[in-house]
PDB file of C-alpha atoms in Angstrom:
ATOM      1  CA  MET A   1       0.000   0.000   0.000  1.00 65.00           C
ATOM      2  CA  GLN A   2       1.572   3.196  -1.220  1.00 79.00           C
ATOM      3  CA  LYS A   3       0.905   6.705   0.059  1.00 86.00           C
ATOM      4  CA  PHE A   4       0.544   9.487  -2.503  1.00 92.00           C
ATOM      5  CA  GLU A   5       0.627  13.196  -1.671  1.00 94.00           C
ATOM      6  CA  ALA A   6       0.347  16.472  -3.557  1.00 95.00           C
ATOM      7  CA  GLN A   7      -0.071  20.091  -2.591  1.00 95.00           C
ATOM      8  CA  ALA A   8      -1.256  23.372  -4.043  1.00 97.00           C
ATOM      9  CA  THR A   9      -0.465  26.882  -2.858  1.00 97.00           C
ATOM     10  CA  LYS A  10      -2.090  30.163  -3.747  1.00 97.00           C
ATOM     11  CA  ARG A  11      -0.280  33.273  -2.591  1.00 97.00           C
ATOM     12  CA  PHE A  12      -1.289  36.897  -2.116  1.00 97.00           C
ATOM     13  CA  LEU A  13      -5.004  36.234  -1.676  1.00 96.00           C
ATOM     14  CA  PRO A  14      -6.934  39.331  -0.617  1.00 95.00           C
ATOM     15  CA  GLY A  15      -8.633  39.128   2.773  1.00 94.00           C
ATOM     16  CA  SER A  16      -7.368  38.596   6.276  1.00 95.00           C
ATOM     17  CA  PRO A  17      -5.797  35.280   7.296  1.00 96.00           C
ATOM     18  CA  ARG A  18      -8.178  35.092  10.271  1.00 96.00           C
ATOM     19  CA  LYS A  19     -11.220  34.992   7.983  1.00 95.00           C
ATOM     20  CA  MET A  20      -9.609  32.425   5.694  1.00 96.00           C
ATOM     21  CA  ARG A  21      -8.753  30.178   8.660  1.00 96.00           C
ATOM     22  CA  LEU A  22     -12.456  29.968   9.583  1.00 96.00           C
ATOM     23  CA  VAL A  23     -13.147  28.363   6.199  1.00 96.00           C
ATOM     24  CA  VAL A  24     -10.036  26.174   6.095  1.00 96.00           C
ATOM     25  CA  ASP A  25     -10.755  24.701   9.546  1.00 96.00           C
ATOM     26  CA  LEU A  26     -13.984  23.232   8.126  1.00 95.00           C
ATOM     27  CA  ILE A  27     -12.245  21.015   5.569  1.00 95.00           C
ATOM     28  CA  ARG A  28      -9.131  19.771   7.378  1.00 94.00           C
ATOM     29  CA  GLY A  29      -9.188  15.966   7.725  1.00 93.00           C
ATOM     30  CA  LYS A  30     -12.251  15.452   5.496  1.00 95.00           C
ATOM     31  CA  SER A  31     -12.406  13.615   2.174  1.00 95.00           C
ATOM     32  CA  VAL A  32     -11.919  15.767  -0.920  1.00 95.00           C
ATOM     33  CA  ALA A  33     -15.486  15.125  -2.143  1.00 95.00           C
ATOM     34  CA  GLU A  34     -16.956  16.223   1.196  1.00 96.00           C
ATOM     35  CA  ALA A  35     -14.629  19.239   1.407  1.00 96.00           C
ATOM     36  CA  VAL A  36     -15.581  20.418  -2.097  1.00 96.00           C
ATOM     37  CA  ALA A  37     -19.275  20.119  -1.203  1.00 96.00           C
ATOM     38  CA  LEU A  38     -18.759  22.090   2.025  1.00 96.00           C
ATOM     39  CA  LEU A  39     -16.884  24.866   0.247  1.00 96.00           C
ATOM     40  CA  LYS A  40     -19.297  25.032  -2.683  1.00 96.00           C
ATOM     41  CA  PHE A  41     -22.238  25.913  -0.448  1.00 96.00           C
ATOM     42  CA  ASN A  42     -20.408  28.041   2.105  1.00 96.00           C
ATOM     43  CA  PRO A  43     -21.516  31.703   1.804  1.00 96.00           C
ATOM     44  CA  LYS A  44     -18.118  33.146   2.797  1.00 96.00           C
ATOM     45  CA  HIS A  45     -16.026  34.781   0.084  1.00 95.00           C
ATOM     46  CA  ALA A  46     -12.908  32.892   1.197  1.00 95.00           C
ATOM     47  CA  ALA A  47     -14.639  29.563   0.435  1.00 96.00           C
ATOM     48  CA  ARG A  48     -14.421  30.184  -3.324  1.00 96.00           C
ATOM     49  CA  GLU A  49     -10.657  30.656  -3.181  1.00 96.00           C
ATOM     50  CA  ALA A  50     -10.212  27.631  -0.911  1.00 96.00           C
ATOM     51  CA  GLU A  51     -12.265  25.452  -3.276  1.00 96.00           C
ATOM     52  CA  GLN A  52     -10.095  26.517  -6.198  1.00 96.00           C
ATOM     53  CA  VAL A  53      -6.897  25.597  -4.322  1.00 97.00           C
ATOM     54  CA  LEU A  54      -8.388  22.268  -3.171  1.00 97.00           C
ATOM     55  CA  ARG A  55      -9.342  21.297  -6.728  1.00 96.00           C
ATOM     56  CA  SER A  56      -5.848  22.294  -7.863  1.00 96.00           C
ATOM     57  CA  ALA A  57      -4.227  20.099  -5.186  1.00 96.00           C
ATOM     58  CA  TYR A  58      -6.370  17.135  -6.269  1.00 95.00           C
ATOM     59  CA  ALA A  59      -5.472  17.760  -9.929  1.00 94.00           C
ATOM     60  CA  ASN A  60      -1.785  17.889  -8.949  1.00 95.00           C
ATOM     61  CA  LEU A  61      -2.176  14.495  -7.252  1.00 94.00           C
ATOM     62  CA  GLU A  62      -3.707  12.970 -10.380  1.00 92.00           C
ATOM     63  CA  ASP A  63      -1.147  14.609 -12.661  1.00 92.00           C
ATOM     64  CA  LYS A  64       1.803  13.540 -10.516  1.00 90.00           C
ATOM     65  CA  ASN A  65       0.804   9.852 -10.569  1.00 86.00           C
ATOM     66  CA  GLU A  66      -0.638   9.187 -14.014  1.00 83.00           C
ATOM     67  CA  ASN A  67      -0.631   5.382 -13.685  1.00 85.00           C
ATOM     68  CA  VAL A  68      -2.921   5.352 -10.631  1.00 85.00           C
ATOM     69  CA  ARG A  69      -6.670   6.121 -10.490  1.00 86.00           C
ATOM     70  CA  PHE A  70      -7.769   8.233  -7.531  1.00 89.00           C
ATOM     71  CA  ASP A  71     -11.262   8.543  -6.126  1.00 90.00           C
ATOM     72  CA  MET A  72     -12.321  11.811  -4.485  1.00 90.00           C
ATOM     73  CA  ASP A  73     -13.985   9.878  -1.645  1.00 91.00           C
ATOM     74  CA  ASP A  74     -10.756   8.020  -0.781  1.00 91.00           C
ATOM     75  CA  THR A  75      -8.520  11.090  -0.986  1.00 94.00           C
ATOM     76  CA  VAL A  76      -8.192  13.114   2.235  1.00 95.00           C
ATOM     77  CA  VAL A  77      -7.254  16.723   2.981  1.00 96.00           C
ATOM     78  CA  LYS A  78      -4.145  15.925   5.016  1.00 96.00           C
ATOM     79  CA  ALA A  79      -3.143  19.489   5.836  1.00 96.00           C
ATOM     80  CA  ALA A  80      -4.556  22.916   5.150  1.00 96.00           C
ATOM     81  CA  PHE A  81      -3.019  26.059   6.553  1.00 96.00           C
ATOM     82  CA  VAL A  82      -3.070  29.804   6.070  1.00 97.00           C
ATOM     83  CA  ASN A  83      -0.089  32.106   6.529  1.00 96.00           C
ATOM     84  CA  GLY A  84      -0.208  35.874   6.602  1.00 95.00           C
ATOM     85  CA  GLY A  85       0.994  37.727   3.540  1.00 96.00           C
ATOM     86  CA  PRO A  86       2.109  41.301   3.071  1.00 97.00           C
ATOM     87  CA  MET A  87      -0.123  44.196   4.076  1.00 96.00           C
ATOM     88  CA  LEU A  88      -1.022  47.150   1.893  1.00 96.00           C
ATOM     89  CA  ARG A  89      -1.072  50.276   4.043  1.00 96.00           C
ATOM     90  CA  ARG A  90      -3.457  53.023   3.000  1.00 96.00           C
ATOM     91  CA  ILE A  91      -4.386  56.288   4.681  1.00 97.00           C
ATOM     92  CA  SER A  92      -7.896  57.621   5.159  1.00 97.00           C
ATOM     93  CA  PRO A  93      -8.539  61.246   6.109  1.00 96.00           C
ATOM     94  CA  ALA A  94      -9.773  61.810   9.644  1.00 96.00           C
ATOM     95  CA  PRO A  95     -11.167  64.851  11.477  1.00 96.00           C
ATOM     96  CA  MET A  96      -8.970  67.736  12.597  1.00 96.00           C
ATOM     97  CA  GLY A  97      -6.197  67.091  10.073  1.00 94.00           C
ATOM     98  CA  ARG A  98      -5.433  63.578  11.307  1.00 96.00           C
ATOM     99  CA  ALA A  99      -5.201  60.370   9.294  1.00 96.00           C
ATOM    100  CA  TYR A 100      -6.406  56.839   9.977  1.00 97.00           C
ATOM    101  CA  ARG A 101      -4.418  53.865   8.761  1.00 96.00           C
ATOM    102  CA  ILE A 102      -6.222  51.220   6.703  1.00 96.00           C
ATOM    103  CA  ARG A 103      -4.439  47.870   6.571  1.00 96.00           C
ATOM    104  CA  LYS A 104      -5.460  45.732   3.606  1.00 96.00           C
ATOM    105  CA  ARG A 105      -4.351  42.236   4.530  1.00 96.00           C
ATOM    106  CA  MET A 106      -3.341  39.314   2.322  1.00 97.00           C
ATOM    107  CA  ASN A 107      -2.778  35.641   2.992  1.00 96.00           C
ATOM    108  CA  HIS A 108      -1.110  32.557   1.545  1.00 97.00           C
ATOM    109  CA  LEU A 109      -3.172  29.338   1.420  1.00 97.00           C
ATOM    110  CA  THR A 110      -1.637  25.848   1.188  1.00 97.00           C
ATOM    111  CA  ILE A 111      -3.609  22.591   0.928  1.00 97.00           C
ATOM    112  CA  VAL A 112      -2.048  19.102   0.989  1.00 97.00           C
ATOM    113  CA  VAL A 113      -4.094  16.086  -0.143  1.00 96.00           C
ATOM    114  CA  SER A 114      -3.107  12.456   0.361  1.00 95.00           C
ATOM    115  CA  SER A 115      -4.387   9.106  -0.785  1.00 90.00           C
ATOM    116  CA  ASN A 116      -3.661   5.560   0.390  1.00 79.00           C
ATOM    117  CA  GLN A 117      -3.558   3.253  -2.610  1.00 71.00           C
TER     118      GLN A 117
END
């Protein structure tokens, strides 16, 4: 019985890492088919990006091992994590000649899928 793994990373995604982690925590440890279904019907904006990366990781697994057939139900999301990316700093005018800082956050999303064949 051989263990196959593949990963996909998407960097510089707009949105805070904290919001993305809420979505990613839902799919960790689940089968790929179940994770795709969860993300498809999740109303959060981050779910769309996470679904795209998950499908890419699964495609990487199939592409990496062309001789083996994989089933989405047997493939598991082994690891999924979000790291903070760079921040865009903007300034908004405030009363009495002051300025408020606006921090536009970004994140990096990595998903690892694995299959036991």
